[in-house]
Short mmCIF file of C-alpha atoms and ligand atoms in Angstrom, two decimals:
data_model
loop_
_atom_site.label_atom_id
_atom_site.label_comp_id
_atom_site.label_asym_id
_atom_site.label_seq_id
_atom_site.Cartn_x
_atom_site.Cartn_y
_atom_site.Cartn_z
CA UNK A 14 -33.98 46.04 -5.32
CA UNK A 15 -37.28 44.11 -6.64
CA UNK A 16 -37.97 40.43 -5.55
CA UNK A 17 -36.26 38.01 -8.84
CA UNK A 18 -39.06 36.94 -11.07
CA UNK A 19 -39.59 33.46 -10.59
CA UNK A 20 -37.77 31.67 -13.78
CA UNK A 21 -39.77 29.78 -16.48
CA UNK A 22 -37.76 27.66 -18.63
CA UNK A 23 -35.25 24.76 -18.92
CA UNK A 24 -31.94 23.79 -18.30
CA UNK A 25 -29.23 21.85 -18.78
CA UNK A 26 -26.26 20.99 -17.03
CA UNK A 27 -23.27 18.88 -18.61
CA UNK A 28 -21.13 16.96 -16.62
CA UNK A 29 -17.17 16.20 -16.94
CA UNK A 30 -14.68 14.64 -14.26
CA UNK A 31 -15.11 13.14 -11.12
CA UNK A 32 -17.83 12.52 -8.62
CA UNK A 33 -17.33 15.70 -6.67
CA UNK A 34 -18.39 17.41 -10.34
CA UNK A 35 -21.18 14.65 -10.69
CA UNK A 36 -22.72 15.52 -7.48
CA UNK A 37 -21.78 19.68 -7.89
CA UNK A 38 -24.06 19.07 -11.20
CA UNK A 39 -26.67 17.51 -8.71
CA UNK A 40 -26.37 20.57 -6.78
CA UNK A 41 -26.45 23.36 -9.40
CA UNK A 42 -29.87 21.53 -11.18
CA UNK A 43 -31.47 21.90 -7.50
CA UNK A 44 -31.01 25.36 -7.74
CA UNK A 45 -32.22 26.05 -11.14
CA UNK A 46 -35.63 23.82 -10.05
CA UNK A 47 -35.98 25.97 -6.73
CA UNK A 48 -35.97 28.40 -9.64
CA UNK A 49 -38.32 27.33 -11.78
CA UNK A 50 -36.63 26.06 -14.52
CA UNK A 51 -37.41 22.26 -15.66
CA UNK A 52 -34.88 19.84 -17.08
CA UNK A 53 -34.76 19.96 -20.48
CA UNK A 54 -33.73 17.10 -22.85
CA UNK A 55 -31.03 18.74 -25.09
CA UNK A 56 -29.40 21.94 -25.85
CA UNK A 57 -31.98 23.16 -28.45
CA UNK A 58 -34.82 22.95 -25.73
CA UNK A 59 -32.57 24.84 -23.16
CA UNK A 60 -32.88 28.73 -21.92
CA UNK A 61 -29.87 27.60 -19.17
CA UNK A 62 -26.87 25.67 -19.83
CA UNK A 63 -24.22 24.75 -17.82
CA UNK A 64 -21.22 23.00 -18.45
CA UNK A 65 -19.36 21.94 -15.10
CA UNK A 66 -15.71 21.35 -16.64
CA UNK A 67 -12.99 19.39 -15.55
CA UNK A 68 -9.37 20.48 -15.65
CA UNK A 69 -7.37 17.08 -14.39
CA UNK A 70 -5.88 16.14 -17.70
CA UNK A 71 -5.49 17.35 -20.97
CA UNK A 72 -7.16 19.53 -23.42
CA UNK A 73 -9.63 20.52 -20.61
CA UNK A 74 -9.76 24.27 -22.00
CA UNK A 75 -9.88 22.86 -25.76
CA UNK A 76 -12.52 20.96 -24.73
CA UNK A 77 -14.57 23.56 -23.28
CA UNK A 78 -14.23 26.12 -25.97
CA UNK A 79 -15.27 23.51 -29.06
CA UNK A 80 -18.51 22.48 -26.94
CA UNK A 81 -19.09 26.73 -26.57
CA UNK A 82 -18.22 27.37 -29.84
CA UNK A 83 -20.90 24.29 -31.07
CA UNK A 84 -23.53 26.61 -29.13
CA UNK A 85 -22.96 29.79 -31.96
CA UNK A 86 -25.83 29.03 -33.75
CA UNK A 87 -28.15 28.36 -30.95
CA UNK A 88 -26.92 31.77 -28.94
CA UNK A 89 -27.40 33.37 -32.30
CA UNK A 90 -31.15 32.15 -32.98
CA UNK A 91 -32.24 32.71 -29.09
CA UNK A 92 -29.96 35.25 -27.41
CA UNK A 93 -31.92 35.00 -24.13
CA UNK A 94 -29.90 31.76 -23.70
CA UNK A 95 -27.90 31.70 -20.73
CA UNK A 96 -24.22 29.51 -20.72
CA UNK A 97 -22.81 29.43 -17.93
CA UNK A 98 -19.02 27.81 -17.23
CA UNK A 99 -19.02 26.16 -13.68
CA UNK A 100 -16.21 23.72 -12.20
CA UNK A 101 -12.46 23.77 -12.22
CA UNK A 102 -11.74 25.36 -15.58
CA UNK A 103 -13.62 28.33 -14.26
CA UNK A 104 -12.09 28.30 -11.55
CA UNK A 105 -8.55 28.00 -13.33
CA UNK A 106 -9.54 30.49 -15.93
CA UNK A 107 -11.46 32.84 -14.42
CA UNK A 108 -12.71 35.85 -16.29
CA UNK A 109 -10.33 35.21 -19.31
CA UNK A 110 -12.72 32.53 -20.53
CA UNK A 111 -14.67 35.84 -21.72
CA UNK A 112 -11.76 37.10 -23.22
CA UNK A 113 -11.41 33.52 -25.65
CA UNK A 114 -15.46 32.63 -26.23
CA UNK A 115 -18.10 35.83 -26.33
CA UNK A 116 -20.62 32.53 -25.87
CA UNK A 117 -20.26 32.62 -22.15
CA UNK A 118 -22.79 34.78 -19.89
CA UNK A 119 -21.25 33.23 -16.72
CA UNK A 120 -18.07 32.00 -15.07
CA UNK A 121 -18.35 30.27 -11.37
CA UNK A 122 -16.01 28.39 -9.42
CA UNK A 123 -17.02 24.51 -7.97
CA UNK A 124 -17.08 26.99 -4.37
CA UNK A 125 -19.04 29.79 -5.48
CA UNK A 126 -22.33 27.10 -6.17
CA UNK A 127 -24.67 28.55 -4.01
CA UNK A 128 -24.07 32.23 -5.73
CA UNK A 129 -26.35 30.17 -9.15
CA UNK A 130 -28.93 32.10 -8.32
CA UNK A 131 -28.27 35.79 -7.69
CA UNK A 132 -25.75 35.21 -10.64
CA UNK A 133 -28.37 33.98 -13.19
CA UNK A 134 -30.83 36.61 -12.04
CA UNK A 135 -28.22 39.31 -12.49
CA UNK A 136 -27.42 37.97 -16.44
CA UNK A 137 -31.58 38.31 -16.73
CA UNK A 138 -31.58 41.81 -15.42
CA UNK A 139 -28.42 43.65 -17.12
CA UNK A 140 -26.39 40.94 -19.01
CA UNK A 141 -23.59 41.58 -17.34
CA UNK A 142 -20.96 38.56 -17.46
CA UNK A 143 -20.89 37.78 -13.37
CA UNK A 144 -17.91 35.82 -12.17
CA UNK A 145 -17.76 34.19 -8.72
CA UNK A 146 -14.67 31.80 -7.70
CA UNK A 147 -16.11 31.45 -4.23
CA UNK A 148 -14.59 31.13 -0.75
CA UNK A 149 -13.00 28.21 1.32
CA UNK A 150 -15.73 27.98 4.00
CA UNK A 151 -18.83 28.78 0.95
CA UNK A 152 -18.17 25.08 -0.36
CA UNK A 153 -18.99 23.12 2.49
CA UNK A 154 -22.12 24.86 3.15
CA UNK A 155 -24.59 23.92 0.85
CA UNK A 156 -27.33 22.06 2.18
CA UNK A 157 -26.70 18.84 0.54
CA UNK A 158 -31.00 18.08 0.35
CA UNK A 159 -31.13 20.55 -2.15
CA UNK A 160 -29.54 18.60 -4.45
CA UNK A 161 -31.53 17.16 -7.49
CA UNK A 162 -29.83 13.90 -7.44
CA UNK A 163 -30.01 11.50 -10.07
CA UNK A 164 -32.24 8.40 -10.04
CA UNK A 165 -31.64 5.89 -8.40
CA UNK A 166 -31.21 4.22 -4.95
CA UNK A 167 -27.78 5.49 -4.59
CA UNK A 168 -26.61 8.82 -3.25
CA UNK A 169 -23.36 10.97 -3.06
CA UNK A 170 -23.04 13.01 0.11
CA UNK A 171 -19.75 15.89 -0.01
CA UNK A 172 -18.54 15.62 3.79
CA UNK A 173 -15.40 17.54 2.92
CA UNK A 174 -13.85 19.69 -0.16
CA UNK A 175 -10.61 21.34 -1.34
CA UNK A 176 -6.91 18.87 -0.70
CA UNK A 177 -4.40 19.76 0.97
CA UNK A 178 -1.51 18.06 -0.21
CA UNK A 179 1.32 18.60 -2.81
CA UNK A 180 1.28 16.20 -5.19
CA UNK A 181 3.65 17.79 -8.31
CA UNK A 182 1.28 16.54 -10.81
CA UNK A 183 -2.03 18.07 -9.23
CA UNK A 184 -4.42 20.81 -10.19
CA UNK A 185 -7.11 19.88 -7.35
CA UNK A 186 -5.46 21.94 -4.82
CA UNK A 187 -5.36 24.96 -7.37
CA UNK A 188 -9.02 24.34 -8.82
CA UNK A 189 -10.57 23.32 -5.16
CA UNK A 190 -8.62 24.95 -2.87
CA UNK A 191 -7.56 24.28 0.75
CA UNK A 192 -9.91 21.72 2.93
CA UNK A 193 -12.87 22.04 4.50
CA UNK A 194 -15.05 19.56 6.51
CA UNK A 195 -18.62 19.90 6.65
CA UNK A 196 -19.85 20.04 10.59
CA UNK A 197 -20.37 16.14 11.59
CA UNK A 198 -23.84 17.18 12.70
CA UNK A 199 -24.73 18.60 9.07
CA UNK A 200 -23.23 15.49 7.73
CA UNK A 201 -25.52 13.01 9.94
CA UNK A 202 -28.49 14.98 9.34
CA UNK A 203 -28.07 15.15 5.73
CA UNK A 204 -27.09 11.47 5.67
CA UNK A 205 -30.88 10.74 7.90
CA UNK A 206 -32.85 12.60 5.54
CA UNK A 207 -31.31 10.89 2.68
CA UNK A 208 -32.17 7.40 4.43
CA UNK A 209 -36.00 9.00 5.21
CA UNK A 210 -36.30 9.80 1.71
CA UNK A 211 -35.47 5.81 0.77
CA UNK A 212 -31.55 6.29 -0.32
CA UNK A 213 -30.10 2.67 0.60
CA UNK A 214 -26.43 3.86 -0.28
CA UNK A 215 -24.52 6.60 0.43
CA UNK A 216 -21.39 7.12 -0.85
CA UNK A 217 -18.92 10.07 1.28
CA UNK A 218 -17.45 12.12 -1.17
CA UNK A 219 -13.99 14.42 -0.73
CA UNK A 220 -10.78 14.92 -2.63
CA UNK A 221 -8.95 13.43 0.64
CA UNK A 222 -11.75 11.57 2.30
CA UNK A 223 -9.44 10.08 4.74
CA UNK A 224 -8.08 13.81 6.25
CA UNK A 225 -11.69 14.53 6.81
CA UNK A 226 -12.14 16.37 10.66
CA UNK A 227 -14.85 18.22 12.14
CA UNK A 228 -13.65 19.00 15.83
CA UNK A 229 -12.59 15.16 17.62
CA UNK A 230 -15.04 13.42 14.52
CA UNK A 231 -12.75 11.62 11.84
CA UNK A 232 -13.48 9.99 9.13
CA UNK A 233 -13.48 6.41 11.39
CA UNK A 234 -15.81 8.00 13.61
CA UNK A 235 -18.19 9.21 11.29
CA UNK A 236 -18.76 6.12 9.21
CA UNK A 237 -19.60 4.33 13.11
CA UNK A 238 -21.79 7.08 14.10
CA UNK A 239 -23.38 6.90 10.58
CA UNK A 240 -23.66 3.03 10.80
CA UNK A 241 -26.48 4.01 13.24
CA UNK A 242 -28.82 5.33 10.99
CA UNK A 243 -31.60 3.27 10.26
CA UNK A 244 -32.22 2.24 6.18
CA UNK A 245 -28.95 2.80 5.45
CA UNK A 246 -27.45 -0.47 4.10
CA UNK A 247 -24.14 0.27 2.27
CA UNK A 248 -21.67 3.39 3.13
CA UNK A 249 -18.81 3.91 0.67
CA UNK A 250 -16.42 6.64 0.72
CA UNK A 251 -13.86 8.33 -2.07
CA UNK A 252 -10.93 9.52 -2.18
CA UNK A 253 -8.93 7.94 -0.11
CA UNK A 254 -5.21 8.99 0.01
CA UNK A 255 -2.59 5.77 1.29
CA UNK A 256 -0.66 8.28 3.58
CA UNK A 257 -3.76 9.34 5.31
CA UNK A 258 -5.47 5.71 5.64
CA UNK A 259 -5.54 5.50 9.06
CA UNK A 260 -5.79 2.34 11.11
CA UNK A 261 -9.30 3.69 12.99
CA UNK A 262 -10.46 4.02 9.40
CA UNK A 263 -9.58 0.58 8.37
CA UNK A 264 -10.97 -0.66 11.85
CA UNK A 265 -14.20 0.96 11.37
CA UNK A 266 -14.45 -0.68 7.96
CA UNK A 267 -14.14 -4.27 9.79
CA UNK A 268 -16.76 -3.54 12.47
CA UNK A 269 -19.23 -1.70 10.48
CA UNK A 270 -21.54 -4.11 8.57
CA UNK A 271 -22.56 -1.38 6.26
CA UNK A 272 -19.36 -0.10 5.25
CA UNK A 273 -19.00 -1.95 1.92
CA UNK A 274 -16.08 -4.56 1.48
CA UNK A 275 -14.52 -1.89 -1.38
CA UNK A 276 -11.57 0.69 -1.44
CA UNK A 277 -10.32 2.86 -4.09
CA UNK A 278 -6.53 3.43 -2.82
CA UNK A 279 -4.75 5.54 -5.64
CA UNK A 280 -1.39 4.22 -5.58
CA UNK A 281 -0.21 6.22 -8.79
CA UNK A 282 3.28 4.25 -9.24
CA UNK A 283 4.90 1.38 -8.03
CA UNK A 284 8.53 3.13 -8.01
CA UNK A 285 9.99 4.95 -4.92
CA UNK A 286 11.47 7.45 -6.72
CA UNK A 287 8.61 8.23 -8.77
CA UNK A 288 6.50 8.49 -5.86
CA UNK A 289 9.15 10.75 -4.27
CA UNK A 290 9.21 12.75 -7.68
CA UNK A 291 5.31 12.85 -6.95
CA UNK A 292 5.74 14.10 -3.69
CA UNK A 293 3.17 11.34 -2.64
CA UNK A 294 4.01 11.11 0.57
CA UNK A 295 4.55 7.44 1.08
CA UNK A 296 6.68 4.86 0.06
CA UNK A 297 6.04 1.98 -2.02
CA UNK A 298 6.49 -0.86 1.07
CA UNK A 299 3.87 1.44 3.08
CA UNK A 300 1.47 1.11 0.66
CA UNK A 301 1.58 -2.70 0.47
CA UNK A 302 1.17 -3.04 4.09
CA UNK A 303 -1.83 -0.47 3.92
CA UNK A 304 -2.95 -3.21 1.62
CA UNK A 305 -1.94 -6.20 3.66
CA UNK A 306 -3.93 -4.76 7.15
CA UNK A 307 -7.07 -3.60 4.87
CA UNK A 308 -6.78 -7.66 3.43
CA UNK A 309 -6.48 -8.69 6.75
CA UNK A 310 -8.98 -6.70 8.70
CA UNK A 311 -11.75 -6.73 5.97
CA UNK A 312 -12.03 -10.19 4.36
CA UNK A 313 -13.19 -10.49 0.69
CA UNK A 314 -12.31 -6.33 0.69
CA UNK A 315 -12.20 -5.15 -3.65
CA UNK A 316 -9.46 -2.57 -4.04
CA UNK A 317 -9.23 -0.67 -7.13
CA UNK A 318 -6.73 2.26 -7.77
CA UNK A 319 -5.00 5.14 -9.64
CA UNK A 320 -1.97 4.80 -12.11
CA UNK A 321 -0.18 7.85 -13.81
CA UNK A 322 2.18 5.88 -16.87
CA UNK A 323 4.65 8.17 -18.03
CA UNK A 324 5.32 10.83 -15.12
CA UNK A 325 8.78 13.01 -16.18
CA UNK A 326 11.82 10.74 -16.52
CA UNK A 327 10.35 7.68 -15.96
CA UNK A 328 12.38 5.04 -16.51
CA UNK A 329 11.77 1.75 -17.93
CA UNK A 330 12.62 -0.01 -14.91
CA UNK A 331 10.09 2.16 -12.71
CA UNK A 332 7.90 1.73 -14.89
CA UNK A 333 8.53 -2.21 -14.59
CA UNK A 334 8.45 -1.38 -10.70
CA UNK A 335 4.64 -0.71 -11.55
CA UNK A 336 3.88 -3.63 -12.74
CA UNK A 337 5.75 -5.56 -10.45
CA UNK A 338 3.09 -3.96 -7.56
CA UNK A 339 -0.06 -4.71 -9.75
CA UNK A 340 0.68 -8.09 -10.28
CA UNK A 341 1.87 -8.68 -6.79
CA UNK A 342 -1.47 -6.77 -5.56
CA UNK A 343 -3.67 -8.02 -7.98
CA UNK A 344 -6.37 -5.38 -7.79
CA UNK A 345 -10.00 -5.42 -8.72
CA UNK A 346 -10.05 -2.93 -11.06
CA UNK A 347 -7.42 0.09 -12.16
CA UNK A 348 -8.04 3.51 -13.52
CA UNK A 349 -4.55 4.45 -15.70
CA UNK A 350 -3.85 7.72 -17.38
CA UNK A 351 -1.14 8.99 -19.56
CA UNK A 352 0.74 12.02 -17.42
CA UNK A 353 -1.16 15.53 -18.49
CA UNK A 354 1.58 18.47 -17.48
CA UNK A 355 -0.59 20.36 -15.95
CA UNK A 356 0.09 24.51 -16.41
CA UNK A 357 0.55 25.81 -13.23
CA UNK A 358 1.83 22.48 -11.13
CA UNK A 359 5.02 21.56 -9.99
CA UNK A 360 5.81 18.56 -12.39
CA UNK A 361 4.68 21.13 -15.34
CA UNK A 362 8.69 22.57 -14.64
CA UNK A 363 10.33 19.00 -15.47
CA UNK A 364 10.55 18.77 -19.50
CA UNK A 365 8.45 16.14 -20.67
CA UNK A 366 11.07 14.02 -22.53
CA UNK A 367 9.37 10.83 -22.61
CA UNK A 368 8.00 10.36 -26.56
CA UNK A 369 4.26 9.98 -26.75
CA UNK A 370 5.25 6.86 -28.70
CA UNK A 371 6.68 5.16 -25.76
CA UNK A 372 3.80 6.44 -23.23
CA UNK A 373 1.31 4.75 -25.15
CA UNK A 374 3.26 1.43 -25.39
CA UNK A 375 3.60 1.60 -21.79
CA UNK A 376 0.31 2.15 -21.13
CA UNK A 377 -1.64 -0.11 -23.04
CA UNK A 378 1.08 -3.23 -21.96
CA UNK A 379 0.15 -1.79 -17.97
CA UNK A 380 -3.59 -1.87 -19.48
CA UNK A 381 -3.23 -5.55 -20.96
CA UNK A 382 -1.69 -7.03 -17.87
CA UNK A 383 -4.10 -5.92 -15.69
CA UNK A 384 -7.01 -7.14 -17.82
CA UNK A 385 -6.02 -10.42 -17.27
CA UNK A 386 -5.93 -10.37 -13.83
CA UNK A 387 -9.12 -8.91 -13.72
CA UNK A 388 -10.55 -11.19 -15.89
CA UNK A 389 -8.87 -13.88 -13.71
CA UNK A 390 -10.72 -12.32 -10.33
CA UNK A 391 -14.07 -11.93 -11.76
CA UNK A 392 -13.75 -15.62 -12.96
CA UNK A 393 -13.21 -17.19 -9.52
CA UNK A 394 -16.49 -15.24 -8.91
CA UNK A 395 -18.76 -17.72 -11.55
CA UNK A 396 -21.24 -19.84 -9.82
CA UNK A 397 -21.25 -17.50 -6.28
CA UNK A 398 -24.04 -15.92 -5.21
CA UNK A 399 -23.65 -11.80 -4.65
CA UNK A 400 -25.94 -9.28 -3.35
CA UNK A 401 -26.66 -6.24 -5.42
CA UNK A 402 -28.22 -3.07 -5.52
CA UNK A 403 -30.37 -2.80 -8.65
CA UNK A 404 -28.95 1.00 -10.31
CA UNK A 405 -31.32 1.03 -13.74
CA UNK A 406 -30.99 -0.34 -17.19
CA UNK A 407 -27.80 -2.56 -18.11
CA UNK A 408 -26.40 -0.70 -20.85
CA UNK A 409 -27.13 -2.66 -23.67
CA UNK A 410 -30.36 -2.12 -22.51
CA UNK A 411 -32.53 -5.49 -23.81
CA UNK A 412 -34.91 -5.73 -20.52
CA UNK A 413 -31.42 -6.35 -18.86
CA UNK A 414 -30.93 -4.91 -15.43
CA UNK A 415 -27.48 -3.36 -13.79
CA UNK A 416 -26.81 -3.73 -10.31
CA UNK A 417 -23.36 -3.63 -8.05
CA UNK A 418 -22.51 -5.69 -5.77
CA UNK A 419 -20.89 -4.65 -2.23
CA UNK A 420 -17.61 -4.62 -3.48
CA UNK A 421 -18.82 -2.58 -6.19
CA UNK A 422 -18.45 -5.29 -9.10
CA UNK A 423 -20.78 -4.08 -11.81
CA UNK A 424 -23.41 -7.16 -12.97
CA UNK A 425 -25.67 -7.42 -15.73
CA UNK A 426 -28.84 -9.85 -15.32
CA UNK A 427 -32.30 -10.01 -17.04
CA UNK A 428 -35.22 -9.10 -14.51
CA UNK A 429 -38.33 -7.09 -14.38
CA UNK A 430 -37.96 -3.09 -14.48
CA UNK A 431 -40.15 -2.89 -10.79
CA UNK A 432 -36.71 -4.53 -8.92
CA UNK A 433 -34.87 -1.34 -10.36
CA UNK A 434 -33.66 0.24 -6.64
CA UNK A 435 -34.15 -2.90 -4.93
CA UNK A 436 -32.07 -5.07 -3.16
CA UNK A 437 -31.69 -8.85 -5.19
CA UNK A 438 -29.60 -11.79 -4.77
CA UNK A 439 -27.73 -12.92 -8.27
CA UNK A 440 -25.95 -16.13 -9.19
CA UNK A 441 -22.81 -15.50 -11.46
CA UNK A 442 -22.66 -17.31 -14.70
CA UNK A 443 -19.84 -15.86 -16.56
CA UNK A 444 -17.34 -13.12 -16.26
CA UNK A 445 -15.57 -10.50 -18.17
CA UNK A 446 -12.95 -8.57 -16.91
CA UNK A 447 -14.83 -5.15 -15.91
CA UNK A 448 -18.14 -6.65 -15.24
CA UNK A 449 -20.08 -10.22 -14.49
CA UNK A 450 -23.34 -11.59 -16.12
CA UNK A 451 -25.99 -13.13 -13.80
CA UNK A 452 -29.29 -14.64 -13.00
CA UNK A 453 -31.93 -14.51 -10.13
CA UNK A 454 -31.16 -16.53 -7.62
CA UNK A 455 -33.58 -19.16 -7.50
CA UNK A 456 -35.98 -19.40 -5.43
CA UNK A 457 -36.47 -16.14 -4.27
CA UNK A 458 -33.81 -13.02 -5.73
CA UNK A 459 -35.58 -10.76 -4.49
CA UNK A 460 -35.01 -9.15 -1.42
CA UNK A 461 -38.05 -8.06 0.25
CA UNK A 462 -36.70 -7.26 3.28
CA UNK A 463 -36.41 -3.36 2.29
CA UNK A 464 -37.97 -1.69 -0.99
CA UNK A 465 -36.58 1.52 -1.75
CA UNK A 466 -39.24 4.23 -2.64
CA UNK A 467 -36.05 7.11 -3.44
CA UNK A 468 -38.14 10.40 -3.79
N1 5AD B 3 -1.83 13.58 -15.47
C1 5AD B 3 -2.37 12.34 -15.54
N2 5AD B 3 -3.20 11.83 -14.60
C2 5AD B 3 -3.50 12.62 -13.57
N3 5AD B 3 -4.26 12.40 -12.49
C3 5AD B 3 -4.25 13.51 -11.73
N4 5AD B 3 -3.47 14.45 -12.28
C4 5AD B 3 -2.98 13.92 -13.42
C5 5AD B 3 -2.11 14.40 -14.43
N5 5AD B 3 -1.57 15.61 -14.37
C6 5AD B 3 -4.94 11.13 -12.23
C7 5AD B 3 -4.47 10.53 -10.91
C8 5AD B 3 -5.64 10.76 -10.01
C9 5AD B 3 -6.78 10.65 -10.96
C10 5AD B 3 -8.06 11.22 -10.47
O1 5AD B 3 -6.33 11.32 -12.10
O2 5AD B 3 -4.23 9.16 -11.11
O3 5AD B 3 -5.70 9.82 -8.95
FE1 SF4 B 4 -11.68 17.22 -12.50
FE2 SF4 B 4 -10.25 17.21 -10.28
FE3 SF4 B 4 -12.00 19.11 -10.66
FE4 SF4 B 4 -12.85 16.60 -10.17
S1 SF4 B 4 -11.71 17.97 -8.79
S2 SF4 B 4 -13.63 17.97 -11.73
S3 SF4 B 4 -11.25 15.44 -11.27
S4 SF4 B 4 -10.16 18.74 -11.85
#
């Protein structure tokens, strides 16, 4: 077989669902520069484009085939343009996205990643439509310093991949199959050359975080042995799973200064029987004392979570049940979602009887409520002073500058472009319920005491 030609061109890759996909996108765009291929600003400048699909709710396969379908005309003008359909819909649909969209030259699986390149090279040589779904071990073994991560002073790291559990309403387990932990070693390498190359954060990434094992290492382990490493200043880690919060990793959050003071805990319902229904694996009492020791153990810790409003035969008292435990928690922030059946899950079985009608109503009173009591948290915050990590731009842009705080509080603040990746100290003037506006701490916001140069 000849050597591949070395590729000239650009790419693009687009991005849906969660960080796993964020940082597979990361991962794919490495490959295609160890290529050759440059990023390129839009579709129309593109000779690679990827789309690294979600499947977790709704209309993920409508979705998919109206943004292939809105790529006929290009395809038709250049049809050296390579598409190529990555993440969990490929992995769900396999070869019969072919079948629905001729647009597709490619189908690969969120484990079949490292296969990018002998798969592109193979649609440059024959135009043959390759499709790879990958194995269990493949996932884990990309060499995470490939990666072409995103700017910034903050970096994702996959220590584990696939889930394990059963929860009725789940595609994960289906899309990323069983789980895998990357060797601790690997991990605390990756992790020191991401500190060498001026990464202050480093954020663990797995679909169950918390089951993550690599011979005696757990997950409390590894965040101690990874408090170690020099430059490293703030450690998060996502997903965690309340059945599988263990007390070492709670304990290793209190005595490790850069673990940061925040925990996503998806909780998904507040009702017993709904959680049973979900097969979640813990009941709603357990959770709150998960709660209770993290608010114990780590003082001033931000917990944010999961809802699912609307889950088959929900009742309008368990639905009340969830409310009941978000008022009585009070959390910092909550993600909440109208149930998606999911084809192919265990939930999918139970008709969906609740009317849209009444989903929506639920949701957006679960949505109102819990406004408040953010806006009611963020407002004790006003006239504190918070550390944060300077990201980029604040989104309304202005010369305003974004930066989180430990407990991963998102505030906006004006301040020169140079602090972008820096470390600054911010007084809160006002809040609003998803975010908090700020100014420099006077005299000195700036925090000189370690200037990220990220590569
Ligand atoms: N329907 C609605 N929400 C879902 N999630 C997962 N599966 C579904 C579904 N079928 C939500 C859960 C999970 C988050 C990532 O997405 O709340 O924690
Ligand atoms: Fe979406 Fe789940 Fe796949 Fe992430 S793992 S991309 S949330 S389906």
């Amino acid at each position: 077989m000849s050597p591949p030609r070395p590729a000239t061109g650009r790419y693009l890759v687009e991005t849906w669902g969660c960080q796993m996909n964020t940082h597979d996108s990361e991962k794919l765009a490495g490959l295609l520069e160890e290529m050759g291929y440059l990023p390129a600003s839009s579709p129309h400048q593109a000779d690679v484009i990827l789309l690294n699909t979600c499947t977790i709710r709704e209309k993920a396969e409508e979705k998919l085939f109206s943004r292939l379908g809105s790529f006929r005309e290009l395809k038709a003008e250049r049809p050296s343009l390579i598409i190529g359909v990555c993440g969990c819909v490929a992995q769900q649909e396999g070869e019969s996205i072919f079948l629905r969209s001729g647009l597709a030259d490619l189908v690969m699986g969120p484990r079949a990643i490292n296969s990018l390149p002998s798969m592109l090279e193979q649609v440059r040589r024959d135009r043959s439509r390759p499709v790879d779904l990958g194995r269990r071990e493949d996932s884990i073994r990309f060499d995470g310093h490939r990666a072409r991560r995103a700017p910034g002073p903050r970096a994702y790291l996959t220590v584990m991949e696939g889930c394990n559990k059963t929860c009725t309403y789940c595609i994960v387990p289906t899309t990323r199959g069983r789980e895998v932990s990357k060797e601790a070693g690997e991990v605390l390498a990756e992790a020191r050359r991401l500190a060498e190359s001026g990464y202050v954060e480093i954020e663990l990434l797995g679909q169950n975080v918390n089951a993550y094992r690599s011979g005696l290492v757990h997950l409390g382990r590894l965040l101690r042995d990874l408090q170690r490493l020099e430059g490293v200043r703030r450690l998060r880690f996502t997903t965690s799973h309340p059945a599988h919060l263990s007390g070492e990793i709670i304990e290793a959050m209190r005595d490790c200064p850069s673990v940061c003071e925040h925990l996503h805990l998806p909780v998904q319902s507040g009702s017993g029987a709904v959680l049973e229904r979900m097969q979640r694996g813990y009941t709603p009492r357990r959770y709150r004392e998960r709660i209770d020791k993290l608010r114990a153990l780590v003082p001033g810790i931000a917990l944010s979570t999961d809802i699912i409003v609307g889950f088959p035969e929900e009742t309008e008292e368990e639905f009340r049940e969830t409310l009941a435990l978000l008022r009585e928690v009070e959390f910092d922030q909550v993600y909440s979602f109208l149930y998606s059946p999911r084809p192919g899950t265990a939930a999918a079985e139970t008709a969906d009887t609740l009317p849209l009608e009444e989903k929506k109503r639920r949701l957006a009173e679960l949505q109102a409520m819990q406004l408040e009591i953010q806006a009611r948290r963020n407002g004790r915050l006003v006239g504190t002073e918070v550390e944060v990590l300077i990201d980029g731009a604040a989104r309304l842009g202005n010369g305003r500058l974004k930066g989180r705080t430990r407990t991963n509080r998102v505030v906006n603040f004006e301040g020169p472009e140079e602090m972008v990746g820096r470390f600054a100290r911010v007084t809160v003037v006002s809040a609003n319920p998803n975010s908090l506006e700020g100014a420099l701490a006077e005299p000195a916001g700036l925090d000189l005491a370690r200037i990220a140069v990220y590569k």
